[in-house]
mmCIF file of C-alpha atoms in Angstrom:
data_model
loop_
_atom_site.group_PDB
_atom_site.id
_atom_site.type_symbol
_atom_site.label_atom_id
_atom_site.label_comp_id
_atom_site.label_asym_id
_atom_site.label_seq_id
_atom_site.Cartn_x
_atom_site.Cartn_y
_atom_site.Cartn_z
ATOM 1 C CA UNK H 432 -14.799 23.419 19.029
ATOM 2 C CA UNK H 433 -16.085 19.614 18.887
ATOM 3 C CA UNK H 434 -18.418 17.923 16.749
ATOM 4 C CA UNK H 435 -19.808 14.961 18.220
ATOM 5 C CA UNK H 436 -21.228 11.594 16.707
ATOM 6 C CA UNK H 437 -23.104 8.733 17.971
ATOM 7 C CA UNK H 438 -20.745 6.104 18.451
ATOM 8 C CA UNK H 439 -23.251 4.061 16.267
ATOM 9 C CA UNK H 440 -22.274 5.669 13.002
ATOM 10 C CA UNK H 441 -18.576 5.100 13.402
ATOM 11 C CA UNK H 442 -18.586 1.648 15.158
ATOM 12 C CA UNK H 443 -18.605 0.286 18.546
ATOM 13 C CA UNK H 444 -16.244 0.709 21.370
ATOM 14 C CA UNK H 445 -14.719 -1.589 23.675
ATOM 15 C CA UNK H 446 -12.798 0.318 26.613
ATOM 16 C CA UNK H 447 -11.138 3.157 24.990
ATOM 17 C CA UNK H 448 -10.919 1.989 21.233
ATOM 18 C CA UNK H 449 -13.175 2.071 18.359
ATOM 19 C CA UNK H 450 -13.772 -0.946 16.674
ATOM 20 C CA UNK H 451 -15.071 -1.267 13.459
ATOM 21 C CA UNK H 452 -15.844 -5.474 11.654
ATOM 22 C CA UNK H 453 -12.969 -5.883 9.041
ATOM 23 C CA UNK H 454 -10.871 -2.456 10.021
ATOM 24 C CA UNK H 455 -7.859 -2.060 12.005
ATOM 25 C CA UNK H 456 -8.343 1.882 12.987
ATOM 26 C CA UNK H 457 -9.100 2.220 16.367
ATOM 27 C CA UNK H 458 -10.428 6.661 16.024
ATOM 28 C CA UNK H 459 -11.505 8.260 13.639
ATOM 29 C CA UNK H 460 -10.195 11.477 14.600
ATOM 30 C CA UNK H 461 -10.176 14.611 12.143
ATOM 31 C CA UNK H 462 -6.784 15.571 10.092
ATOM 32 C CA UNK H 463 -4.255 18.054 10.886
ATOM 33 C CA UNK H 464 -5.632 20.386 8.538
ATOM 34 C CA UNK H 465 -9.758 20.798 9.918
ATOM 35 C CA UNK H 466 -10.810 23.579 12.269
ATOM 36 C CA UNK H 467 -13.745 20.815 13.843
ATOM 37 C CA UNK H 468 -12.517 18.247 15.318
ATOM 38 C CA UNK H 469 -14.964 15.135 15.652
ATOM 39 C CA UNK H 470 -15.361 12.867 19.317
ATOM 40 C CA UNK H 471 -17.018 9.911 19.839
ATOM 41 C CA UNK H 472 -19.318 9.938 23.175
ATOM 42 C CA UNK H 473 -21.466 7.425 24.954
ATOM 43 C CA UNK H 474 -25.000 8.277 24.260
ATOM 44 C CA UNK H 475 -26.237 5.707 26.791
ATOM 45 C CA UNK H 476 -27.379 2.692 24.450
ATOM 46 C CA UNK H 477 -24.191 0.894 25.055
ATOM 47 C CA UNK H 478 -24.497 -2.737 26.415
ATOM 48 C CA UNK H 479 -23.885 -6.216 25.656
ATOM 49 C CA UNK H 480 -25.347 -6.163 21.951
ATOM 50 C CA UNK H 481 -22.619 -2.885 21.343
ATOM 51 C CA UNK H 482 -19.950 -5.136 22.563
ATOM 52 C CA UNK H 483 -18.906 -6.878 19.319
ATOM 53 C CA UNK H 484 -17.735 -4.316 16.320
ATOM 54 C CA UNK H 485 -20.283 -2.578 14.293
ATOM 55 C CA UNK H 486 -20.232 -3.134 10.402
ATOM 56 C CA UNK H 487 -19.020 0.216 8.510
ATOM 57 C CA UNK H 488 -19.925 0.449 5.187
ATOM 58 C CA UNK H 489 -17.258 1.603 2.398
ATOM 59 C CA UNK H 490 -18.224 4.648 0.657
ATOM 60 C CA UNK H 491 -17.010 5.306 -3.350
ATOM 61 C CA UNK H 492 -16.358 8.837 -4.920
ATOM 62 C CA UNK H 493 -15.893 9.455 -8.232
ATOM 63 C CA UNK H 494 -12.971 12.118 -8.678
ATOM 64 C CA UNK H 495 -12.511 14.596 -11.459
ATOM 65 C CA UNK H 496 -8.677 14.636 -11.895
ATOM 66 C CA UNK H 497 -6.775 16.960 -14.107
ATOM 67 C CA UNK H 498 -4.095 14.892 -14.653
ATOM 68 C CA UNK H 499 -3.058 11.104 -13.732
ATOM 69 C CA UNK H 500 0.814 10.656 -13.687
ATOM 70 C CA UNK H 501 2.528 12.462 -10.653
ATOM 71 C CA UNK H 502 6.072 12.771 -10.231
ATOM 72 C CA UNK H 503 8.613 12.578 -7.305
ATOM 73 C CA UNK H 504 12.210 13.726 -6.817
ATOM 74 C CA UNK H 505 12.769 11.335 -3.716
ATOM 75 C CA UNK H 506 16.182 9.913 -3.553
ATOM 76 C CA UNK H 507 14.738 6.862 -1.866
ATOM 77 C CA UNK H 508 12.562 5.684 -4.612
ATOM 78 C CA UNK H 509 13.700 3.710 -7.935
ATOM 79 C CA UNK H 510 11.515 5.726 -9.875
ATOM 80 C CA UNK H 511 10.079 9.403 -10.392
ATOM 81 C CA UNK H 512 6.525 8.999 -11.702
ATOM 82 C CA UNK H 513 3.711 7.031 -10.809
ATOM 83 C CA UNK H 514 -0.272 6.736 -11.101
ATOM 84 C CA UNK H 515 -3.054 6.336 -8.685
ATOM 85 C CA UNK H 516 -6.112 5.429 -9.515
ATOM 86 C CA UNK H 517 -7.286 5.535 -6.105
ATOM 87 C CA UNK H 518 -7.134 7.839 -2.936
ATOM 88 C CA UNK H 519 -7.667 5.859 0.407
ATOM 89 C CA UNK H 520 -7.166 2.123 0.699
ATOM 90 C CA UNK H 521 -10.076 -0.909 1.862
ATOM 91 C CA UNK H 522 -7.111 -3.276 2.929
ATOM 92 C CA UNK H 523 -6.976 -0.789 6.472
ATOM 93 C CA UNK H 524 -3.210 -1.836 6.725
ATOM 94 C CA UNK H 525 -2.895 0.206 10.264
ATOM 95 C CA UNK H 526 0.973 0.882 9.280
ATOM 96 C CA UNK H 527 -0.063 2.234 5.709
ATOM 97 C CA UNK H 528 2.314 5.606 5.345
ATOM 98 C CA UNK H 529 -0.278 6.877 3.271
ATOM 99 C CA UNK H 530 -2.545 7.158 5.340
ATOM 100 C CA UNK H 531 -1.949 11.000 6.685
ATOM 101 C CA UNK H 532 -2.653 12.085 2.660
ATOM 102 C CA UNK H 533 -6.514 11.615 3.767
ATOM 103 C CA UNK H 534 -6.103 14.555 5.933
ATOM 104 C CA UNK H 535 -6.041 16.817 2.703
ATOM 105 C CA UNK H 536 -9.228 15.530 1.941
ATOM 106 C CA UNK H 537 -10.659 16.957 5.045
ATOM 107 C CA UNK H 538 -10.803 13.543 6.133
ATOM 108 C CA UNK H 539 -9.928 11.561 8.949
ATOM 109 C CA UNK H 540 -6.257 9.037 8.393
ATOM 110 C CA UNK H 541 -7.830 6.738 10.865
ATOM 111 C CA UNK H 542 -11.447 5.118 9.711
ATOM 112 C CA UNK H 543 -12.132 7.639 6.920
ATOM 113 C CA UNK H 544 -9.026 6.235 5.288
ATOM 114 C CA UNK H 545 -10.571 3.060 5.280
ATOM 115 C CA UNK H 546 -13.980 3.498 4.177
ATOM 116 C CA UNK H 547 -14.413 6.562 2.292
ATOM 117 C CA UNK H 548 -12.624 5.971 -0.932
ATOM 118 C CA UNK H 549 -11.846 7.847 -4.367
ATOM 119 C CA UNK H 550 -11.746 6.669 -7.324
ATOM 120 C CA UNK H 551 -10.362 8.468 -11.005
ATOM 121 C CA UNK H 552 -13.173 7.244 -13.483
ATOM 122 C CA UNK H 553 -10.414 8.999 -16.599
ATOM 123 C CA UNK H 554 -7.512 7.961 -15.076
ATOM 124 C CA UNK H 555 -6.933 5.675 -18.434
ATOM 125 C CA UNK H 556 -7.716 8.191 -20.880
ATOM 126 C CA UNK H 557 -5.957 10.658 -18.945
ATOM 127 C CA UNK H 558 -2.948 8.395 -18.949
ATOM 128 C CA UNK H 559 -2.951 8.068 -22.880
ATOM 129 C CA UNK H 560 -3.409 12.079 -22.959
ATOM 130 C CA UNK H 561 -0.029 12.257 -21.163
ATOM 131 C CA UNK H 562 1.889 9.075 -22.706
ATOM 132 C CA UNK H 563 0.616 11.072 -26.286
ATOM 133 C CA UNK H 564 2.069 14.341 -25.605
ATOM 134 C CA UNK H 565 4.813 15.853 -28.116
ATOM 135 C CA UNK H 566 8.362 15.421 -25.958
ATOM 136 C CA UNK H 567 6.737 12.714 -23.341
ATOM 137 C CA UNK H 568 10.227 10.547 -22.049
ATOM 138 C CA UNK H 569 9.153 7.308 -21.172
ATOM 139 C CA UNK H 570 10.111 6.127 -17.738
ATOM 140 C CA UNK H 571 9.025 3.769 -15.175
ATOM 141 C CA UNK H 572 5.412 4.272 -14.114
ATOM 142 C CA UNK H 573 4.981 2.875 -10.527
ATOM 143 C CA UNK H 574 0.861 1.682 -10.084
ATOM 144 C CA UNK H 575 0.710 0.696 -6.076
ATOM 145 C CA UNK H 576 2.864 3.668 -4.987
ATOM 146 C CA UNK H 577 0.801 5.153 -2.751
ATOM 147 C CA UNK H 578 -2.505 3.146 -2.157
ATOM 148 C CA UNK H 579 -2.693 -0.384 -3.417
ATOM 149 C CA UNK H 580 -3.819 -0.199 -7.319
ATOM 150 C CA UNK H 581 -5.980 -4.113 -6.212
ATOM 151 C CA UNK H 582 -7.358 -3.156 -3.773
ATOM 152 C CA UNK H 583 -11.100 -4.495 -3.277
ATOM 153 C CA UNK H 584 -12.760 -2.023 -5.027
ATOM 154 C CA UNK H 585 -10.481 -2.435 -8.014
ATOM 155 C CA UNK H 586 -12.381 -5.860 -8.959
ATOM 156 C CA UNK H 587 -15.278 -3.952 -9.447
ATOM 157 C CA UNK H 588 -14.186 -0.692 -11.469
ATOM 158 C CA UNK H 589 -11.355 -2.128 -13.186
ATOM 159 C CA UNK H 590 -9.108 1.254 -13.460
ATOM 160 C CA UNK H 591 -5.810 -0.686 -12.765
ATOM 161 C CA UNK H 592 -6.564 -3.166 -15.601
ATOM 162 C CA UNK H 593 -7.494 -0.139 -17.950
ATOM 163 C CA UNK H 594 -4.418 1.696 -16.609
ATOM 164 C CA UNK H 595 -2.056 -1.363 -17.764
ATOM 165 C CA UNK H 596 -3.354 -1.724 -21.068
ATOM 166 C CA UNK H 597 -3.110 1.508 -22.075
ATOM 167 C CA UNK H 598 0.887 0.949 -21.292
ATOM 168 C CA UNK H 599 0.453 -1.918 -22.837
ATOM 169 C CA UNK H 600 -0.459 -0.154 -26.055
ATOM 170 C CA UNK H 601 2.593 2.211 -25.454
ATOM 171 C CA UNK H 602 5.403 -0.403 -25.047
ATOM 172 C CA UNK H 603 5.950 1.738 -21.947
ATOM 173 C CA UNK H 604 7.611 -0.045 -18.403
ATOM 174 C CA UNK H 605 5.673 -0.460 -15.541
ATOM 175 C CA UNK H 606 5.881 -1.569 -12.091
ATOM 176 C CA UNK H 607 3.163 -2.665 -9.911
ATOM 177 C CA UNK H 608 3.210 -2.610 -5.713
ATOM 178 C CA UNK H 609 0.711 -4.595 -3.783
ATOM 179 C CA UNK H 610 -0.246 -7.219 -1.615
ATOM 180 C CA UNK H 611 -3.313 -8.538 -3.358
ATOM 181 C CA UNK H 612 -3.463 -11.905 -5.455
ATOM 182 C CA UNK H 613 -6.158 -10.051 -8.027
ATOM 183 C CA UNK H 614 -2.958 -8.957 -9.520
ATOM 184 C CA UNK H 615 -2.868 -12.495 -11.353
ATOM 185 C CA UNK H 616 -6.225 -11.768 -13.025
ATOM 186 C CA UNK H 617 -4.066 -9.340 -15.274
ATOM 187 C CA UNK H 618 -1.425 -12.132 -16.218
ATOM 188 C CA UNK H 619 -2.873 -12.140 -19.845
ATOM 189 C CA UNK H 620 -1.459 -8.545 -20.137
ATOM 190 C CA UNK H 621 1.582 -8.281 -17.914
ATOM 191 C CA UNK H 622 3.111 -11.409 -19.252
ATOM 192 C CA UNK H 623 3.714 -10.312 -22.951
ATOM 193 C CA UNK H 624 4.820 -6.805 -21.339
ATOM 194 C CA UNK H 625 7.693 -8.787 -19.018
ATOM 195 C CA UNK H 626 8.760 -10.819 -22.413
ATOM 196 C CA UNK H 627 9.629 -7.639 -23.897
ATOM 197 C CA UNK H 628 10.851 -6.275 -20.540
ATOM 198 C CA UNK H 629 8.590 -3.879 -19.776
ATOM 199 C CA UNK H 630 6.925 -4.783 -16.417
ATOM 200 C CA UNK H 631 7.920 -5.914 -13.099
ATOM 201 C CA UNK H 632 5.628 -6.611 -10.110
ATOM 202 C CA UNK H 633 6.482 -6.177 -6.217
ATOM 203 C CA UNK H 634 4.907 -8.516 -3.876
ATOM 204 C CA UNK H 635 4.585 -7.116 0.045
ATOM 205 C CA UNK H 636 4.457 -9.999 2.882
ATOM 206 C CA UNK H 637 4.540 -8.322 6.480
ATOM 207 C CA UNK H 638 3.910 -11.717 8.444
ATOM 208 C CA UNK H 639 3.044 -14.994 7.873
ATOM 209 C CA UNK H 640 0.863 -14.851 11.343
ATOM 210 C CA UNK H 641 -2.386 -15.170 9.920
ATOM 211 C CA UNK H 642 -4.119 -13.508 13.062
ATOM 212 C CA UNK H 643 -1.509 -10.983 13.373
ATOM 213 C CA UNK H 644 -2.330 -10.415 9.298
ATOM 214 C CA UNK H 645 -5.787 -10.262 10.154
ATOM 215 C CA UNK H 646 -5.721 -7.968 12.658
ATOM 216 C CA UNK H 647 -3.092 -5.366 11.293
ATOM 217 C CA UNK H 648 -4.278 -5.379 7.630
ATOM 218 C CA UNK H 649 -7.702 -6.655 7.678
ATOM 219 C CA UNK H 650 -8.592 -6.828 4.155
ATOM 220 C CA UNK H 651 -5.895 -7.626 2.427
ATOM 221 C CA UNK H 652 -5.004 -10.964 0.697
ATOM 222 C CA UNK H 653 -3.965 -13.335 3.207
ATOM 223 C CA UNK H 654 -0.123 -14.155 3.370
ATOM 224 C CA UNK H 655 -0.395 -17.646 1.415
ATOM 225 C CA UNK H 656 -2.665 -16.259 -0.907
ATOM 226 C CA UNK H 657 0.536 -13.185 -1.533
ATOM 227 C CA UNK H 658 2.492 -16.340 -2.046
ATOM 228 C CA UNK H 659 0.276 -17.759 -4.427
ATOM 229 C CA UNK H 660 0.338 -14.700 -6.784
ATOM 230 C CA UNK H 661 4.619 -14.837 -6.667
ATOM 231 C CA UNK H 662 3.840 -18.416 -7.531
ATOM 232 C CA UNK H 663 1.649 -17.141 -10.365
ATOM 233 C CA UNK H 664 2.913 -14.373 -11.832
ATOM 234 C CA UNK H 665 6.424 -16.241 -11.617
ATOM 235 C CA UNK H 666 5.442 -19.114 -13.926
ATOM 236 C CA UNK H 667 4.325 -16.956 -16.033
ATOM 237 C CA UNK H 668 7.396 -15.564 -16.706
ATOM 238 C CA UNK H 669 6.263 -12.190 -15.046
ATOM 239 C CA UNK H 670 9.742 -11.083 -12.620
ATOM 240 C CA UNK H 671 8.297 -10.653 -9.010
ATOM 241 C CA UNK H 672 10.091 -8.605 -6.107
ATOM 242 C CA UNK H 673 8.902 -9.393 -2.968
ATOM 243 C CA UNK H 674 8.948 -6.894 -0.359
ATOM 244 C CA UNK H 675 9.432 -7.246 3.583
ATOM 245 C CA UNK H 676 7.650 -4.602 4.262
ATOM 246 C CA UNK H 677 7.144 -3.257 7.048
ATOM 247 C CA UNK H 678 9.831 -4.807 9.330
ATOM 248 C CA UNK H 679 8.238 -4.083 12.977
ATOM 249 C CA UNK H 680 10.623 -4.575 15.526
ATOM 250 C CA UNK H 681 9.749 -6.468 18.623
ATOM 251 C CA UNK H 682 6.636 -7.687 15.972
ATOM 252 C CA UNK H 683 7.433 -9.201 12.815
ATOM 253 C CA UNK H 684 10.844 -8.416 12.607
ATOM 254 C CA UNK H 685 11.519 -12.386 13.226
ATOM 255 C CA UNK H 686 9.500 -13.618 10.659
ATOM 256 C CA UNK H 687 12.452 -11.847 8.462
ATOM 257 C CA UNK H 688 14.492 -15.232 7.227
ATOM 258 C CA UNK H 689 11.215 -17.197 6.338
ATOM 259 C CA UNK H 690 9.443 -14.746 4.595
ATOM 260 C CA UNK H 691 12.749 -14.438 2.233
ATOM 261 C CA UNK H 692 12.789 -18.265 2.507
ATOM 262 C CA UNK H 693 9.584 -18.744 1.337
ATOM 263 C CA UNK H 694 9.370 -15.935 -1.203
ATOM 264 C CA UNK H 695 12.598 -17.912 -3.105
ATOM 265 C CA UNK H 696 10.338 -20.838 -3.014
ATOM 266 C CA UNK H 697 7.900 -19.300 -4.360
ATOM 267 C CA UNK H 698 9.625 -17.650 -7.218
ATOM 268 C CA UNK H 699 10.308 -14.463 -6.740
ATOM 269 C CA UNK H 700 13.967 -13.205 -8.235
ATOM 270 C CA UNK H 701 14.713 -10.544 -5.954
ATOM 271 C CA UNK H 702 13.560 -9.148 -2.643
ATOM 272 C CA UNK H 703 14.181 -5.983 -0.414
ATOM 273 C CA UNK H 704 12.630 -3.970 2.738
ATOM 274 C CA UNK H 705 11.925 -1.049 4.524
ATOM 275 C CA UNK H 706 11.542 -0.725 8.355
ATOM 276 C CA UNK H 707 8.378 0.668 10.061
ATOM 277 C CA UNK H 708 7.608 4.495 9.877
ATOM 278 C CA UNK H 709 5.679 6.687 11.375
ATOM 279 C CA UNK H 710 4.865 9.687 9.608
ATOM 280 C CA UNK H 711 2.084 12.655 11.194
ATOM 281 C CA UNK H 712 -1.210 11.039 12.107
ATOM 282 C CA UNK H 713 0.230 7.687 11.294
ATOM 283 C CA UNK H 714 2.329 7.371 14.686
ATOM 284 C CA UNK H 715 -0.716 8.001 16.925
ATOM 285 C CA UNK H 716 -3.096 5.632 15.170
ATOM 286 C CA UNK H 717 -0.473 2.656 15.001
ATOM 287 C CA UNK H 718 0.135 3.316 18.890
ATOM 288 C CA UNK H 719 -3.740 3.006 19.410
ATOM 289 C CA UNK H 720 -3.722 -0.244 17.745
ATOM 290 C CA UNK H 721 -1.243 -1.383 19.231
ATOM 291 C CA UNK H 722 -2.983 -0.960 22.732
ATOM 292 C CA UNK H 723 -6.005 -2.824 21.779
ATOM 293 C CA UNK H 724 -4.480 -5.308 19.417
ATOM 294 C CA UNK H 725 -1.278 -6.620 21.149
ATOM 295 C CA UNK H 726 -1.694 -5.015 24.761
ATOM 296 C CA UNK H 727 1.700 -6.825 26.156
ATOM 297 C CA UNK H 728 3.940 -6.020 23.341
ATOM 298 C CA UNK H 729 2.950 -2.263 22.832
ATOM 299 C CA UNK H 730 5.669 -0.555 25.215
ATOM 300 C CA UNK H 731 8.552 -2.896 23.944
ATOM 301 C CA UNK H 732 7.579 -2.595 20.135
ATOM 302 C CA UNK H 733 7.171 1.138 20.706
ATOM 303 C CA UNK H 734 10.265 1.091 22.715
ATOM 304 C CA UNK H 735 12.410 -0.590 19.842
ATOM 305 C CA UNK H 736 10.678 1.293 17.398
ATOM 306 C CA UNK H 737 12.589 4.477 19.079
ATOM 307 C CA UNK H 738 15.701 2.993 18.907
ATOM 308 C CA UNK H 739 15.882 2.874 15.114
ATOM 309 C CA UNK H 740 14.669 6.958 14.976
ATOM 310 C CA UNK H 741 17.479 8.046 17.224
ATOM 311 C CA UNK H 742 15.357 8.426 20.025
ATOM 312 C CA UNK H 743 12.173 9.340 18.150
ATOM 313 C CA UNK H 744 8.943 7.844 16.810
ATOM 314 C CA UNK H 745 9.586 9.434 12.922
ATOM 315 C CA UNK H 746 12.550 10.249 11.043
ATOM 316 C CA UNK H 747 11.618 11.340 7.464
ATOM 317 C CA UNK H 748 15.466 12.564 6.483
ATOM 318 C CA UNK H 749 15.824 10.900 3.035
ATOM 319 C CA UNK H 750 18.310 7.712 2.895
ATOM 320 C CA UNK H 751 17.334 6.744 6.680
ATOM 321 C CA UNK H 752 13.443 7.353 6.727
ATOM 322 C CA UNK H 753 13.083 3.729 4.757
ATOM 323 C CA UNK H 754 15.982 1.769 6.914
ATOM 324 C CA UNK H 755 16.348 3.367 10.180
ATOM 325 C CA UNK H 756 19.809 3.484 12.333
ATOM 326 C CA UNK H 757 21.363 2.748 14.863
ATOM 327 C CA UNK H 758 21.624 -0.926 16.444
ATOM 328 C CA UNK H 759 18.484 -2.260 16.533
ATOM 329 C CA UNK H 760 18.014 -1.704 12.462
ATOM 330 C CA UNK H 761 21.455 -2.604 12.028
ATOM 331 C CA UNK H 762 20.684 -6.099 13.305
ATOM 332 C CA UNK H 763 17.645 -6.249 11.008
ATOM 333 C CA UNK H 764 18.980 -5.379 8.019
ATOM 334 C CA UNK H 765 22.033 -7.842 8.540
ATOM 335 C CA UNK H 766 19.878 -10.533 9.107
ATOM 336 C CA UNK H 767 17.869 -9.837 5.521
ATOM 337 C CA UNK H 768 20.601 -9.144 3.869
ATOM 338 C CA UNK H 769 21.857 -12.763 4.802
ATOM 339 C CA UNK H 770 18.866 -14.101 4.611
ATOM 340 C CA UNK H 771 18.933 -12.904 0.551
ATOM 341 C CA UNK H 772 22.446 -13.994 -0.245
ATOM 342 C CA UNK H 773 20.935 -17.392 1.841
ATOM 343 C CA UNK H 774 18.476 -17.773 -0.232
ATOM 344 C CA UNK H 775 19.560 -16.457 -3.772
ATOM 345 C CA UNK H 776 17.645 -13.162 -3.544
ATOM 346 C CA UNK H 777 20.058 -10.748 -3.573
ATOM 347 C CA UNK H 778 20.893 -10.612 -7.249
ATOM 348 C CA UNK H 779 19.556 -7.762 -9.420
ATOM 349 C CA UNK H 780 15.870 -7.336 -11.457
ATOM 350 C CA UNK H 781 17.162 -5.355 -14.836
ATOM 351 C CA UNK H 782 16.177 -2.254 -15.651
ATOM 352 C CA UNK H 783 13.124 -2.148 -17.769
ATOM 353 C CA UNK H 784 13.668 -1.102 -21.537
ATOM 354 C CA UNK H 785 12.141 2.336 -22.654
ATOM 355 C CA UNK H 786 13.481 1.876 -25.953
ATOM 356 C CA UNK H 787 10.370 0.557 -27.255
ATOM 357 C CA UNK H 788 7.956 3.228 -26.263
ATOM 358 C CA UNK H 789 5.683 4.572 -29.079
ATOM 359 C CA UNK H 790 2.792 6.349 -29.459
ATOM 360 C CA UNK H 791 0.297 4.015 -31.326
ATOM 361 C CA UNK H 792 -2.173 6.009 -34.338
ATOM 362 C CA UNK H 793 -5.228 7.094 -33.813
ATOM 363 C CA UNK H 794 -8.201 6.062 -35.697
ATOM 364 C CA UNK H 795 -8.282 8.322 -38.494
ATOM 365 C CA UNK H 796 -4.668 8.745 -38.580
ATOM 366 C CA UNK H 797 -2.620 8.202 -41.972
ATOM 367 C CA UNK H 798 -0.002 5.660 -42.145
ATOM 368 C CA UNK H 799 3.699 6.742 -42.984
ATOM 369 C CA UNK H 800 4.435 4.614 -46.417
ATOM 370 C CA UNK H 801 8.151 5.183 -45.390
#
């Protein structure tokens, strides 16, 4: 069973691929996990004024959450719990392996993903619930771990910044991921938390193509402007990782040297990796971009892509899903791993301090006279 749209409620389409102003999905097809499946048809208005992409509007949903810190046992990860203010990401990064989540939504990875976000209204008083609870160990909270915590919508609602104060307020260490200069708006509180060694903040650069950049994650920060938050947060004595992330092969995967180049330049103290994957829905809506976006590269990207899965377009065993095998990701990761000794990148961010993790009184409560 189908349920069909007009093609002018999802976007316009040029030969066989949606295309939507500012996204990078090219379908907007239903998850794994619905029994209707939608499909775009051609309702006979098409023409020359459908030929240029159709403006989708992003939609915001407030969620009620039960609780805000969720943990992880992956081997792959440096840390086990993280927060997410939000579910679905406006930067449309086509290679985003978070995308397939959407499906238990009842939502589409593809366009949904982009434009039809959620957002945790308590996720800071939720968080202070948690950090306040009799027996709490403090760890490393990861914000950024599965949908960028700055992304557009963040510079309106302001969860991230609540989010990090409310660490703030519990001496407790935090790392951020993203690839969004807002981050720097927050230097007033993550600089006193780095002095005490509580925070650390990873930087992601893909390319430094700005077209390529444009094309393949649409609304995030441009490259330089990535730059100019490790610049930033760097001089403000705030340690910066920056990630080269995702390597593409046959793509970006020579961009590798300069990105680590520039990134040293820039600041950062430390940089690391990960290699293209494609997890469920993720592999099918990458290849469709790649068709429409960069037509005379898809088969050999595709084709390389293979050849660091053993053969296949996935492989999400833990200790390979991140790096891939064989030769083709051997040669990659050589290359950045001389590129960082190069470049003095290669040396170690400490771990951040949990020592200093407390619970700070509540009004009302009486102060201890010993």
């Amino acid at each position: 069973m189908s349920e069909k749209r007009k093609l002018s409620e999802i976007g316009s389409r040029r030969g066989d691929a949606l295309l939507a102003r500012g996204r990078s999905s090219r379908s907007n097809e239903a998850g794994r996990f619905e029994r209707l499946q939608t499909e775009a048809f051609d309702d006979g208005w098409s023409g020359s004024e459908d030929d240029e992409p159709s403006r989708v509007e992003t939609t915001l949903t407030a969620e009620k959450a039960k609780t805000i810190i969720s943990r992880n046992e992956s081997p792959d990860l440096g840390f086990d719990r993280s927060v997410n203010p939000y579910r679905g990401c406006e930067h449309g990064c086509i290679y985003c392996f978070a995308r397939p989540t959407h499906a238990h939504l009842g939502l589409s990875p593809g366009l949904d993903f982009e434009t039809k976000l959620f957002y945790k209204p308590e996720a800071a008083s939720l968080l202070r619930a948690e950090l306040s609870k009799a027996g709490y160990a403090p760890a490393r909270v990861q914000l950024g771990a599965n949908t960028d915590c700055y992304q557009p919508i963040e510079k309106k609602l302001g969860l991230t910044r609540d989010v990090i104060r409310v660490l703030s307020e519990f001496k407790h260490p935090l790392g951020i991921t993203t690839k969004n200069h807002l981050v720097t708006r927050d230097i007033d509180l993550l600089a006193p938390m780095a002095a005490q060694g509580l925070a650390v903040v990873v930087i992601s650069v893909t390319t430094f193509d700005r077209r390529l950049a444009r094309d393949m994650e649409p609304r995030a920060s441009t490259p330089e402007r990535r730059l100019d938050a490790v610049r930033e947060l760097s001089q403000a004595g705030i340690p910066v990782i920056v990630n080269v992330s995702p390597i593409i092969p046959g793509l970006t995967d020579h961009e590798i040297e300069r990105i680590v180049e520039r990134a040293a330049e820039a600041g950062a103290r430390h940089a690391h990796y990960s290699v293209l994957r494609l997890s469920r829905e993720l592999k099918d809506l990458f290849k469709e971009w790649l068709a429409s976006a960069r037509p005379d590269r898809a088969e050999r990207v595709m084709s390389l892509v293979r050849q660091t899965r053993g053969g296949k377009e996935n492989d999400p065993r833990f200790g390979l899903r991140m790096v891939g095998e064989g030769p083709v990701a051997d040669i990659m990761i050589d290359r950045f791993r001389a590129a960082r000794r190069r470049f003095g990148l290669d040396g170690k961010v400490g771990p951040l301090r949990t020592d200093l993790f407390e619970v700070p009184p509540k009004m009302g409560d009486q102060f201890s006279l010993f």
